[in-house]
mmCIF file of C-alpha atoms and ligand atoms in Angstrom:
data_model
loop_
_atom_site.group_PDB
_atom_site.id
_atom_site.type_symbol
_atom_site.label_atom_id
_atom_site.label_comp_id
_atom_site.label_asym_id
_atom_site.label_seq_id
_atom_site.Cartn_x
_atom_site.Cartn_y
_atom_site.Cartn_z
ATOM 1 C CA MET A 29 28.827 10.028 -9.049
ATOM 2 C CA GLU A 30 26.948 13.131 -10.199
ATOM 3 C CA HIS A 31 23.681 13.499 -12.065
ATOM 4 C CA ASP A 32 21.238 16.255 -13.018
ATOM 5 C CA VAL A 33 18.101 14.331 -12.039
ATOM 6 C CA LEU A 34 17.813 11.115 -10.088
ATOM 7 C CA ILE A 35 14.516 9.274 -10.457
ATOM 8 C CA ALA A 36 13.953 6.750 -7.683
ATOM 9 C CA GLY A 37 11.515 4.021 -8.773
ATOM 10 C CA ALA A 38 11.158 2.747 -12.341
ATOM 11 C CA SER A 39 7.432 2.033 -12.444
ATOM 12 C CA PHE A 40 4.565 4.168 -13.747
ATOM 13 C CA ALA A 41 5.521 7.549 -12.266
ATOM 14 C CA GLY A 42 9.290 7.148 -12.628
ATOM 15 C CA LEU A 43 9.164 5.937 -16.223
ATOM 16 C CA ALA A 44 6.823 8.776 -17.226
ATOM 17 C CA ALA A 45 9.280 11.307 -15.781
ATOM 18 C CA ALA A 46 12.215 9.556 -17.489
ATOM 19 C CA ARG A 47 10.493 9.746 -20.875
ATOM 20 C CA VAL A 48 10.377 13.542 -20.571
ATOM 21 C CA LEU A 49 13.827 14.034 -19.052
ATOM 22 C CA GLY A 50 15.729 11.631 -21.325
ATOM 23 C CA PRO A 51 19.517 11.435 -20.891
ATOM 24 C CA ALA A 52 19.408 13.982 -18.047
ATOM 25 C CA ALA A 53 17.876 11.296 -15.826
ATOM 26 C CA LEU A 54 19.400 8.435 -13.896
ATOM 27 C CA LEU A 55 16.670 5.935 -13.080
ATOM 28 C CA LEU A 56 17.174 3.652 -10.082
ATOM 29 C CA ASP A 57 14.986 0.778 -8.958
ATOM 30 C CA ARG A 58 15.594 -1.834 -6.288
ATOM 31 C CA ALA A 59 14.272 -4.493 -8.718
ATOM 32 C CA PRO A 60 15.153 -5.264 -12.346
ATOM 33 C CA LEU A 61 13.143 -3.178 -14.819
ATOM 34 C CA GLY A 62 9.592 -4.576 -15.104
ATOM 35 C CA ALA A 63 9.906 -7.016 -12.186
ATOM 36 C CA GLY A 64 7.717 -6.698 -9.103
ATOM 37 C CA GLN A 65 4.244 -6.157 -10.546
ATOM 38 C CA THR A 66 1.743 -5.198 -7.858
ATOM 39 C CA SER A 67 -1.051 -3.874 -10.041
ATOM 40 C CA ALA A 68 -3.977 -5.330 -11.999
ATOM 41 C CA CYS A 69 -2.737 -3.057 -14.787
ATOM 42 C CA ALA A 70 -5.967 -1.581 -16.141
ATOM 43 C CA ALA A 71 -5.537 1.947 -17.504
ATOM 44 C CA PRO A 72 -6.771 4.282 -20.258
ATOM 45 C CA THR A 73 -5.632 2.902 -23.604
ATOM 46 C CA HIS A 74 -4.440 6.270 -24.916
ATOM 47 C CA LEU A 75 -2.136 6.662 -21.905
ATOM 48 C CA VAL A 76 -0.527 3.253 -22.391
ATOM 49 C CA GLU A 77 -0.037 4.018 -26.070
ATOM 50 C CA ARG A 78 1.385 7.468 -25.317
ATOM 51 C CA MET A 79 3.974 5.796 -23.097
ATOM 52 C CA GLY A 80 5.088 3.787 -26.145
ATOM 53 C CA ALA A 81 3.668 0.605 -24.610
ATOM 54 C CA GLY A 82 0.835 -0.164 -27.057
ATOM 55 C CA PRO A 83 2.287 -3.638 -27.826
ATOM 56 C CA ALA A 84 1.956 -4.535 -24.113
ATOM 57 C CA ILE A 85 -1.854 -4.316 -24.342
ATOM 58 C CA MET A 86 -3.558 -7.668 -23.707
ATOM 59 C CA GLN A 87 -7.228 -6.682 -23.986
ATOM 60 C CA ARG A 88 -9.232 -3.528 -24.667
ATOM 61 C CA HIS A 89 -12.357 -2.655 -22.643
ATOM 62 C CA ASP A 90 -15.253 -0.374 -23.478
ATOM 63 C CA HIS A 91 -17.209 -0.726 -20.235
ATOM 64 C CA LEU A 92 -17.094 -1.303 -16.502
ATOM 65 C CA ALA A 93 -19.464 -3.742 -14.844
ATOM 66 C CA ILE A 94 -20.401 -2.890 -11.265
ATOM 67 C CA ALA A 95 -22.010 -5.700 -9.288
ATOM 68 C CA VAL A 96 -23.477 -5.272 -5.816
ATOM 69 C CA GLY A 97 -24.219 -8.852 -4.804
ATOM 70 C CA ASP A 98 -25.898 -10.444 -7.836
ATOM 71 C CA ASP A 99 -27.176 -7.156 -9.239
ATOM 72 C CA ALA A 100 -24.826 -5.972 -12.006
ATOM 73 C CA VAL A 101 -24.999 -2.820 -14.118
ATOM 74 C CA ARG A 102 -22.964 -1.895 -17.162
ATOM 75 C CA TRP A 103 -21.193 1.485 -17.265
ATOM 76 C CA PRO A 104 -20.033 2.295 -20.811
ATOM 77 C CA LEU A 105 -16.634 4.011 -20.666
ATOM 78 C CA PRO A 106 -16.368 7.381 -22.435
ATOM 79 C CA GLU A 107 -12.813 6.452 -23.401
ATOM 80 C CA PRO A 108 -11.426 2.937 -23.818
ATOM 81 C CA PHE A 109 -9.385 1.259 -21.118
ATOM 82 C CA CYS A 110 -7.100 -1.736 -21.517
ATOM 83 C CA THR A 111 -5.374 -4.390 -19.463
ATOM 84 C CA PHE A 112 -1.682 -4.856 -20.186
ATOM 85 C CA ASP A 113 1.462 -6.823 -19.411
ATOM 86 C CA TYR A 114 3.432 -4.950 -16.734
ATOM 87 C CA ALA A 115 6.921 -6.211 -17.625
ATOM 88 C CA ALA A 116 6.405 -5.412 -21.318
ATOM 89 C CA TYR A 117 4.978 -1.985 -20.424
ATOM 90 C CA CYS A 118 8.082 -1.083 -18.395
ATOM 91 C CA ARG A 119 10.460 -2.336 -21.080
ATOM 92 C CA LEU A 120 8.638 -0.463 -23.846
ATOM 93 C CA ALA A 121 8.159 2.753 -21.860
ATOM 94 C CA PHE A 122 11.857 2.809 -20.994
ATOM 95 C CA ALA A 123 13.093 2.014 -24.527
ATOM 96 C CA GLY A 124 14.308 5.079 -26.358
ATOM 97 C CA THR A 125 14.270 7.387 -23.336
ATOM 98 C CA GLY A 126 18.050 7.737 -23.441
ATOM 99 C CA ALA A 127 17.967 7.691 -19.645
ATOM 100 C CA GLU A 128 20.322 5.430 -17.721
ATOM 101 C CA PHE A 129 18.831 2.612 -15.617
ATOM 102 C CA ARG A 130 20.573 0.974 -12.662
ATOM 103 C CA GLN A 131 19.330 -1.611 -10.237
ATOM 104 C CA ALA A 132 19.924 -0.129 -6.780
ATOM 105 C CA SER A 133 17.871 0.911 -3.751
ATOM 106 C CA VAL A 134 17.775 4.495 -2.624
ATOM 107 C CA GLN A 135 18.098 4.862 1.147
ATOM 108 C CA ARG A 136 17.984 8.548 2.055
ATOM 109 C CA ILE A 137 18.825 12.033 0.879
ATOM 110 C CA GLU A 138 21.046 14.519 2.708
ATOM 111 C CA ASP A 139 21.016 17.911 1.031
ATOM 112 C CA ALA A 140 22.131 17.172 -2.557
ATOM 113 C CA ARG A 141 23.540 13.713 -1.866
ATOM 114 C CA VAL A 142 21.483 10.543 -2.245
ATOM 115 C CA ARG A 143 22.688 7.451 -0.452
ATOM 116 C CA THR A 144 22.001 4.263 -2.421
ATOM 117 C CA THR A 145 23.094 0.628 -2.349
ATOM 118 C CA ALA A 146 25.272 1.514 -5.372
ATOM 119 C CA GLY A 147 27.047 4.333 -3.522
ATOM 120 C CA GLU A 148 26.423 8.047 -3.021
ATOM 121 C CA ILE A 149 25.115 10.160 -5.872
ATOM 122 C CA ASP A 150 25.232 13.955 -6.020
ATOM 123 C CA VAL A 151 22.154 15.338 -7.728
ATOM 124 C CA ARG A 152 20.597 18.656 -8.637
ATOM 125 C CA MET A 153 17.041 17.335 -8.444
ATOM 126 C CA VAL A 154 15.210 14.188 -7.454
ATOM 127 C CA VAL A 155 11.901 12.542 -8.360
ATOM 128 C CA ASP A 156 10.715 10.237 -5.587
ATOM 129 C CA ALA A 157 8.592 7.647 -7.386
ATOM 130 C CA THR A 158 9.239 4.815 -4.938
ATOM 131 C CA GLY A 159 5.561 4.006 -4.347
ATOM 132 C CA PRO A 160 3.721 3.965 -1.003
ATOM 133 C CA ARG A 161 6.903 3.971 1.130
ATOM 134 C CA SER A 162 8.102 7.298 -0.354
ATOM 135 C CA THR A 163 11.652 6.467 0.724
ATOM 136 C CA LEU A 164 13.281 9.824 -0.065
ATOM 137 C CA ALA A 165 10.389 12.179 0.677
ATOM 138 C CA GLY A 166 9.746 10.412 3.977
ATOM 139 C CA PRO A 167 6.582 9.161 5.695
ATOM 140 C CA VAL A 168 3.342 11.131 5.703
ATOM 141 C CA ARG A 169 1.047 11.474 8.704
ATOM 142 C CA GLY A 170 -2.639 10.771 8.113
ATOM 143 C CA ARG A 171 -2.114 8.945 4.829
ATOM 144 C CA ARG A 172 -4.747 6.377 3.903
ATOM 145 C CA ILE A 173 -3.336 3.054 2.836
ATOM 146 C CA ALA A 174 -5.472 0.422 1.128
ATOM 147 C CA PHE A 175 -4.209 -3.071 0.376
ATOM 148 C CA GLY A 176 -4.890 -5.310 -2.603
ATOM 149 C CA LEU A 177 -4.146 -8.978 -3.324
ATOM 150 C CA GLU A 178 -4.418 -10.485 -6.783
ATOM 151 C CA THR A 179 -3.909 -13.656 -8.777
ATOM 152 C CA GLU A 180 -3.753 -14.124 -12.542
ATOM 153 C CA ILE A 181 -5.286 -17.340 -13.877
ATOM 154 C CA ALA A 182 -6.545 -18.869 -17.092
ATOM 155 C CA ALA A 183 -10.288 -18.243 -17.335
ATOM 156 C CA PRO A 184 -12.911 -18.217 -20.078
ATOM 157 C CA PRO A 185 -12.799 -15.027 -22.177
ATOM 158 C CA ALA A 186 -14.930 -12.204 -20.790
ATOM 159 C CA ASP A 187 -15.704 -8.557 -21.493
ATOM 160 C CA GLY A 188 -15.358 -5.447 -19.377
ATOM 161 C CA LEU A 189 -13.651 -4.534 -16.141
ATOM 162 C CA TRP A 190 -15.705 -6.077 -13.304
ATOM 163 C CA PHE A 191 -15.986 -4.594 -9.810
ATOM 164 C CA HIS A 192 -17.876 -6.707 -7.239
ATOM 165 C CA PHE A 193 -19.176 -5.517 -3.871
ATOM 166 C CA LEU A 194 -19.663 -8.807 -2.030
ATOM 167 C CA PRO A 195 -19.965 -10.117 1.530
ATOM 168 C CA GLU A 196 -16.494 -11.695 1.343
ATOM 169 C CA VAL A 197 -14.881 -8.222 1.243
ATOM 170 C CA ARG A 198 -16.887 -6.061 3.656
ATOM 171 C CA ASP A 199 -14.445 -3.133 3.687
ATOM 172 C CA GLY A 200 -13.594 -3.028 -0.006
ATOM 173 C CA TYR A 201 -14.340 -4.723 -3.298
ATOM 174 C CA ALA A 202 -13.292 -7.600 -5.510
ATOM 175 C CA TRP A 203 -12.430 -7.364 -9.193
ATOM 176 C CA ALA A 204 -12.107 -9.537 -12.274
ATOM 177 C CA PHE A 205 -10.151 -7.924 -15.106
ATOM 178 C CA PRO A 206 -9.957 -10.044 -18.261
ATOM 179 C CA CYS A 207 -6.624 -9.951 -20.109
ATOM 180 C CA GLY A 208 -7.067 -12.155 -23.171
ATOM 181 C CA GLU A 209 -6.586 -15.771 -22.154
ATOM 182 C CA VAL A 210 -6.129 -14.980 -18.465
ATOM 183 C CA THR A 211 -8.107 -12.963 -15.940
ATOM 184 C CA ARG A 212 -6.777 -11.015 -12.959
ATOM 185 C CA PHE A 213 -8.933 -11.675 -9.895
ATOM 186 C CA GLY A 214 -8.295 -9.577 -6.830
ATOM 187 C CA VAL A 215 -9.654 -8.193 -3.587
ATOM 188 C CA LEU A 216 -8.993 -4.827 -1.998
ATOM 189 C CA SER A 217 -9.424 -3.606 1.564
ATOM 190 C CA TYR A 218 -9.946 0.152 1.820
ATOM 191 C CA LEU A 219 -8.811 -0.109 5.441
ATOM 192 C CA GLY A 220 -5.453 -1.681 4.603
ATOM 193 C CA GLU A 221 -6.308 -5.155 5.935
ATOM 194 C CA THR A 222 -3.526 -7.401 4.614
ATOM 195 C CA LYS A 223 -4.914 -10.842 5.469
ATOM 196 C CA LEU A 224 -6.971 -11.031 2.289
ATOM 197 C CA LEU A 225 -6.233 -14.565 1.080
ATOM 198 C CA PRO A 226 -9.418 -16.107 2.584
ATOM 199 C CA ALA A 227 -11.520 -13.415 0.898
ATOM 200 C CA LEU A 228 -9.763 -14.000 -2.440
ATOM 201 C CA LEU A 229 -10.317 -17.769 -2.166
ATOM 202 C CA ARG A 230 -14.026 -17.266 -1.441
ATOM 203 C CA PHE A 231 -14.289 -14.887 -4.400
ATOM 204 C CA LEU A 232 -12.625 -17.445 -6.703
ATOM 205 C CA GLN A 233 -14.999 -20.174 -5.476
ATOM 206 C CA ARG A 234 -17.801 -18.243 -7.166
ATOM 207 C CA PHE A 235 -16.110 -19.041 -10.504
ATOM 208 C CA ASP A 236 -14.950 -22.556 -9.507
ATOM 209 C CA LEU A 237 -11.335 -21.452 -9.789
ATOM 210 C CA GLN A 238 -8.162 -22.070 -7.784
ATOM 211 C CA PRO A 239 -5.603 -19.259 -7.296
ATOM 212 C CA GLY A 240 -2.376 -19.064 -9.262
ATOM 213 C CA PRO A 241 0.684 -17.064 -8.184
ATOM 214 C CA LEU A 242 -0.237 -14.146 -5.946
ATOM 215 C CA HIS A 243 0.935 -10.545 -5.919
ATOM 216 C CA GLY A 244 -0.272 -7.358 -4.356
ATOM 217 C CA GLY A 245 0.655 -4.398 -2.269
ATOM 218 C CA PHE A 246 -0.385 -1.168 -0.663
ATOM 219 C CA LEU A 247 -2.117 1.705 -2.457
ATOM 220 C CA ALA A 248 -1.337 5.146 -1.040
ATOM 221 C CA THR A 249 -4.042 7.791 -0.989
ATOM 222 C CA GLY A 250 -3.696 11.159 0.731
ATOM 223 C CA TRP A 251 -1.899 13.989 -0.951
ATOM 224 C CA ARG A 252 1.290 15.354 0.533
ATOM 225 C CA PRO A 253 3.319 18.465 -0.335
ATOM 226 C CA ALA A 254 4.242 17.740 -3.922
ATOM 227 C CA ALA A 255 7.738 19.190 -3.837
ATOM 228 C CA THR A 256 10.115 20.018 -1.019
ATOM 229 C CA GLY A 257 13.337 21.677 -2.079
ATOM 230 C CA ARG A 258 14.957 19.533 -4.727
ATOM 231 C CA VAL A 259 12.676 16.504 -4.111
ATOM 232 C CA PHE A 260 9.576 16.163 -6.316
ATOM 233 C CA VAL A 261 7.181 13.381 -5.349
ATOM 234 C CA ALA A 262 4.982 11.523 -7.857
ATOM 235 C CA GLY A 263 2.529 8.623 -7.953
ATOM 236 C CA ASP A 264 1.807 6.551 -4.854
ATOM 237 C CA ALA A 265 4.821 8.160 -3.154
ATOM 238 C CA ALA A 266 2.753 11.354 -3.223
ATOM 239 C CA GLY A 267 -0.466 9.543 -2.208
ATOM 240 C CA GLN A 268 -1.912 10.124 -5.673
ATOM 241 C CA CYS A 269 -3.715 6.792 -6.004
ATOM 242 C CA LEU A 270 -7.415 7.673 -6.193
ATOM 243 C CA PRO A 271 -9.817 6.934 -3.338
ATOM 244 C CA LEU A 272 -12.895 4.801 -4.123
ATOM 245 C CA THR A 273 -11.551 3.126 -7.270
ATOM 246 C CA GLY A 274 -7.913 2.516 -6.280
ATOM 247 C CA GLU A 275 -6.882 3.708 -9.749
ATOM 248 C CA GLY A 276 -3.299 4.934 -9.533
ATOM 249 C CA ILE A 277 -1.594 4.274 -12.859
ATOM 250 C CA ARG A 278 -3.158 7.231 -14.678
ATOM 251 C CA THR A 279 -2.386 9.680 -11.868
ATOM 252 C CA ALA A 280 1.157 8.311 -11.473
ATOM 253 C CA VAL A 281 1.875 8.700 -15.200
ATOM 254 C CA LEU A 282 0.378 12.192 -15.359
ATOM 255 C CA ALA A 283 2.211 13.333 -12.229
ATOM 256 C CA GLY A 284 5.473 11.760 -13.441
ATOM 257 C CA GLU A 285 5.147 13.588 -16.747
ATOM 258 C CA THR A 286 4.372 16.849 -14.976
ATOM 259 C CA CYS A 287 7.464 16.493 -12.764
ATOM 260 C CA GLY A 288 9.524 15.659 -15.851
ATOM 261 C CA HIS A 289 8.369 18.792 -17.688
ATOM 262 C CA LEU A 290 8.918 21.025 -14.665
ATOM 263 C CA LEU A 291 12.431 19.694 -14.003
ATOM 264 C CA ARG A 292 13.244 19.926 -17.702
ATOM 265 C CA GLY A 293 12.241 23.598 -17.460
ATOM 266 C CA VAL A 294 14.723 24.072 -14.589
ATOM 267 C CA LEU A 295 17.507 22.396 -16.586
ATOM 268 C CA ASP A 296 16.723 24.608 -19.584
ATOM 269 C CA GLY A 297 16.742 27.748 -17.408
ATOM 270 C CA ARG A 298 13.072 28.550 -18.059
ATOM 271 C CA TRP A 299 12.274 28.764 -14.334
ATOM 272 C CA THR A 300 13.950 28.169 -11.003
ATOM 273 C CA LEU A 301 13.653 25.075 -8.843
ATOM 274 C CA GLU A 302 11.447 27.012 -6.420
ATOM 275 C CA GLU A 303 9.146 28.127 -9.253
ATOM 276 C CA ALA A 304 8.932 24.547 -10.524
ATOM 277 C CA GLY A 305 7.941 23.385 -7.022
ATOM 278 C CA ALA A 306 5.271 26.084 -6.788
ATOM 279 C CA ARG A 307 3.858 25.105 -10.188
ATOM 280 C CA TYR A 308 3.660 21.457 -9.179
ATOM 281 C CA GLY A 309 1.928 22.449 -5.922
ATOM 282 C CA ALA A 310 -0.613 24.448 -7.946
ATOM 283 C CA VAL A 311 -1.413 21.425 -10.131
ATOM 284 C CA ILE A 312 -2.141 19.367 -7.009
ATOM 285 C CA ASP A 313 -4.199 22.139 -5.372
ATOM 286 C CA ARG A 314 -6.365 22.476 -8.483
ATOM 287 C CA GLU A 315 -7.538 18.893 -8.042
ATOM 288 C CA ARG A 316 -8.337 18.926 -4.330
ATOM 289 C CA ARG A 317 -12.112 19.322 -4.770
ATOM 290 C CA ARG A 318 -12.412 16.364 -7.150
ATOM 291 C CA TYR A 319 -10.178 14.319 -4.879
ATOM 292 C CA ARG A 320 -12.337 15.144 -1.852
ATOM 293 C CA ALA A 321 -15.463 14.080 -3.762
ATOM 294 C CA LEU A 322 -13.855 10.686 -4.337
ATOM 295 C CA LEU A 323 -13.083 10.432 -0.626
ATOM 296 C CA TRP A 324 -16.793 10.949 0.070
ATOM 297 C CA GLY A 325 -17.595 8.224 -2.472
ATOM 298 C CA ASN A 326 -15.111 5.975 -0.708
ATOM 299 C CA GLY A 327 -16.856 6.671 2.605
ATOM 300 C CA ALA A 328 -20.222 5.775 1.047
ATOM 301 C CA ALA A 329 -18.883 2.491 -0.356
ATOM 302 C CA LEU A 330 -17.571 1.623 3.120
ATOM 303 C CA LEU A 331 -20.485 2.718 5.257
ATOM 304 C CA LEU A 332 -23.672 2.296 3.222
ATOM 305 C CA PRO A 333 -25.642 -0.911 3.760
ATOM 306 C CA ARG A 334 -25.494 -2.984 0.581
ATOM 307 C CA PRO A 335 -29.145 -2.344 -0.472
ATOM 308 C CA ALA A 336 -28.449 1.406 -0.305
ATOM 309 C CA LEU A 337 -25.204 0.974 -2.243
ATOM 310 C CA ARG A 338 -27.093 -1.034 -4.889
ATOM 311 C CA LEU A 339 -29.609 1.792 -5.215
ATOM 312 C CA LEU A 340 -26.815 4.369 -5.468
ATOM 313 C CA VAL A 341 -25.036 2.379 -8.192
ATOM 314 C CA ARG A 342 -28.308 1.983 -10.137
ATOM 315 C CA THR A 343 -29.021 5.736 -9.804
ATOM 316 C CA MET A 344 -25.499 6.550 -10.992
ATOM 317 C CA SER A 345 -26.059 4.327 -14.035
ATOM 318 C CA ARG A 346 -28.490 6.822 -15.565
ATOM 319 C CA PRO A 347 -26.749 8.478 -18.540
ATOM 320 C CA PRO A 348 -26.701 12.104 -17.229
ATOM 321 C CA ALA A 349 -25.349 11.030 -13.812
ATOM 322 C CA LEU A 350 -22.824 8.652 -15.323
ATOM 323 C CA SER A 351 -21.506 11.126 -17.861
ATOM 324 C CA ALA A 352 -21.123 13.790 -15.114
ATOM 325 C CA PHE A 353 -19.246 11.280 -12.945
ATOM 326 C CA PHE A 354 -16.874 10.249 -15.735
ATOM 327 C CA ARG A 355 -16.347 13.859 -16.856
ATOM 328 C CA HIS A 356 -15.065 14.794 -13.399
ATOM 329 C CA TYR A 357 -13.349 11.516 -12.668
ATOM 330 C CA LEU A 358 -11.391 11.234 -15.913
ATOM 331 C CA SER A 359 -10.256 14.846 -15.973
ATOM 332 C CA ILE A 360 -8.543 14.579 -12.610
ATOM 333 C CA PHE A 361 -4.881 15.459 -12.840
ATOM 334 C CA ALA A 362 -4.779 16.439 -16.481
ATOM 335 C CA PRO A 363 -1.398 18.091 -17.118
ATOM 336 C CA THR A 364 -1.094 21.858 -17.557
ATOM 337 C CA THR A 365 2.572 22.254 -18.488
HETATM 338 C C1 LIG B 24 -3.362 -5.308 -6.182
HETATM 339 C C2 LIG B 24 -3.365 -3.949 -6.853
HETATM 340 C C3 LIG B 24 -4.065 -3.757 -8.034
HETATM 341 C C4 LIG B 24 -4.077 -2.500 -8.640
HETATM 342 N N1 LIG B 24 -4.730 -2.354 -9.832
HETATM 343 C C5 LIG B 24 -4.712 -1.172 -10.463
HETATM 344 C C6 LIG B 24 -5.313 -1.028 -11.741
HETATM 345 O O1 LIG B 24 -5.809 -1.985 -12.340
HETATM 346 N N2 LIG B 24 -5.289 0.193 -12.324
HETATM 347 C C7 LIG B 24 -4.722 1.273 -11.704
HETATM 348 O O2 LIG B 24 -4.737 2.379 -12.277
HETATM 349 N N3 LIG B 24 -4.117 1.171 -10.504
HETATM 350 C C8 LIG B 24 -4.089 -0.036 -9.884
HETATM 351 N N4 LIG B 24 -3.453 -0.169 -8.682
HETATM 352 C C9 LIG B 24 -2.740 0.995 -8.127
HETATM 353 C C10 LIG B 24 -1.428 1.197 -8.925
HETATM 354 O O3 LIG B 24 -0.784 -0.040 -9.081
HETATM 355 C C11 LIG B 24 -0.496 2.173 -8.210
HETATM 356 O O4 LIG B 24 -1.194 3.345 -7.900
HETATM 357 C C12 LIG B 24 0.677 2.477 -9.156
HETATM 358 O O5 LIG B 24 1.449 1.304 -9.311
HETATM 359 C C13 LIG B 24 1.536 3.598 -8.611
HETATM 360 O O6 LIG B 24 2.636 3.748 -9.464
HETATM 361 P P1 LIG B 24 4.011 4.341 -8.916
HETATM 362 O O7 LIG B 24 4.926 4.438 -10.080
HETATM 363 O O8 LIG B 24 3.754 5.559 -8.124
HETATM 364 O O9 LIG B 24 4.534 3.285 -7.839
HETATM 365 P P2 LIG B 24 4.809 1.699 -7.951
HETATM 366 O O10 LIG B 24 4.133 1.129 -9.154
HETATM 367 O O11 LIG B 24 4.476 1.193 -6.606
HETATM 368 O O12 LIG B 24 6.361 1.636 -8.189
HETATM 369 C C14 LIG B 24 7.310 1.989 -7.227
HETATM 370 C C15 LIG B 24 8.662 1.548 -7.770
HETATM 371 O O13 LIG B 24 9.662 1.982 -6.861
HETATM 372 C C16 LIG B 24 10.562 0.929 -6.607
HETATM 373 N N5 LIG B 24 11.143 1.153 -5.287
HETATM 374 C C17 LIG B 24 10.512 1.105 -4.088
HETATM 375 N N6 LIG B 24 11.366 1.420 -3.097
HETATM 376 C C18 LIG B 24 12.555 1.689 -3.695
HETATM 377 C C19 LIG B 24 13.832 2.093 -3.206
HETATM 378 N N7 LIG B 24 14.074 2.291 -1.902
HETATM 379 N N8 LIG B 24 14.838 2.277 -4.095
HETATM 380 C C20 LIG B 24 14.622 2.092 -5.430
HETATM 381 N N9 LIG B 24 13.428 1.706 -5.936
HETATM 382 C C21 LIG B 24 12.418 1.518 -5.079
HETATM 383 C C22 LIG B 24 9.720 -0.339 -6.708
HETATM 384 O O14 LIG B 24 10.524 -1.469 -6.995
HETATM 385 C C23 LIG B 24 8.780 0.027 -7.877
HETATM 386 O O15 LIG B 24 9.328 -0.311 -9.119
HETATM 387 C C24 LIG B 24 -3.399 -1.413 -8.056
HETATM 388 C C25 LIG B 24 -2.672 -1.609 -6.867
HETATM 389 C C26 LIG B 24 -2.650 -2.862 -6.276
HETATM 390 C C27 LIG B 24 -1.852 -3.062 -5.016
#
């Protein structure tokens, strides 16, 4: 088998790349398209709509609510976010790409040959969008891995995306993201603690609720070289999930699109593979300062005593501070190609 571009992983990063590359791309995922949701699926509305997945939106949100203990503040969002149905998102984002999808696991790459459970595939270029394991690009030393566990259950309608800093999750936060008739309740450990069920149960007790089906996974933070030879890495595979918030859909989509445009440029003869790799590296380098600031924020959320964190959140709620925060935060990773 031969292909111009193989995209490994058909989730946020992989689908975004496929939408740019179209029929030039072969998209592989170990699971059927849209199966295997890990995420709470909250993202900027315009991004979901740009991916052709507007009909997957379940609820729109104009604010965040940040609660430290019982003290909650409202942070109006400068641009609307939404919660959406993951399976529908994947189906809609894939529709009309013209790319080919196959269910198969990638195992490793040797020069221009990718070994998969569906046989060997010769490729010119690869996008590794396999999530935190980064199967083709390989492991990264020093990467920070958080872990999140979530359940989706029927709950009274509510507004806003809620983040709770509570005693039941000392090294992270809990969230409640309303999605129409259901709400996604979850807990996240910044330190990658995986035994989170007791914390989730205690969080649900606050609302008198029992858990439904559970899902979750790792979130990979810690940027790696963005491109090595013919392998371009995007999304969690590249450690592009943001520290502090754990937001990784926006960065995965933007990075996937960027890879798509750069590889399209190689196919069209506008630049070489090496030049495309250098351009992708430059996009990542441009964001390092903002990324580091979020790492500091993550450190503060972990280390500050809760009264100090409450004070910090209240101080940040003042309009000039909040608009500066959102201006920097929401412009991270904006595409340049
Ligand atoms: C509990 C939880 C809640 C979260 N909530 C949010 C949120 O509300 N908003 C937000 O922005 N971010 C959230 N995140 C983070 C976000 O989900 C990730 O950053 C995002 O999914 C990364 O997208 P991706 O495309 O890089 O990787 P993934 O979404 O992880 O997709 C990787 C894909 O690769 C496939 N794959 C893996 N290995 C192989 C292989 N060997 N061969 C073929 N295919 C393979 C997988 O099946 C999967 O489809 C959350 C994460 C967790 C764990």
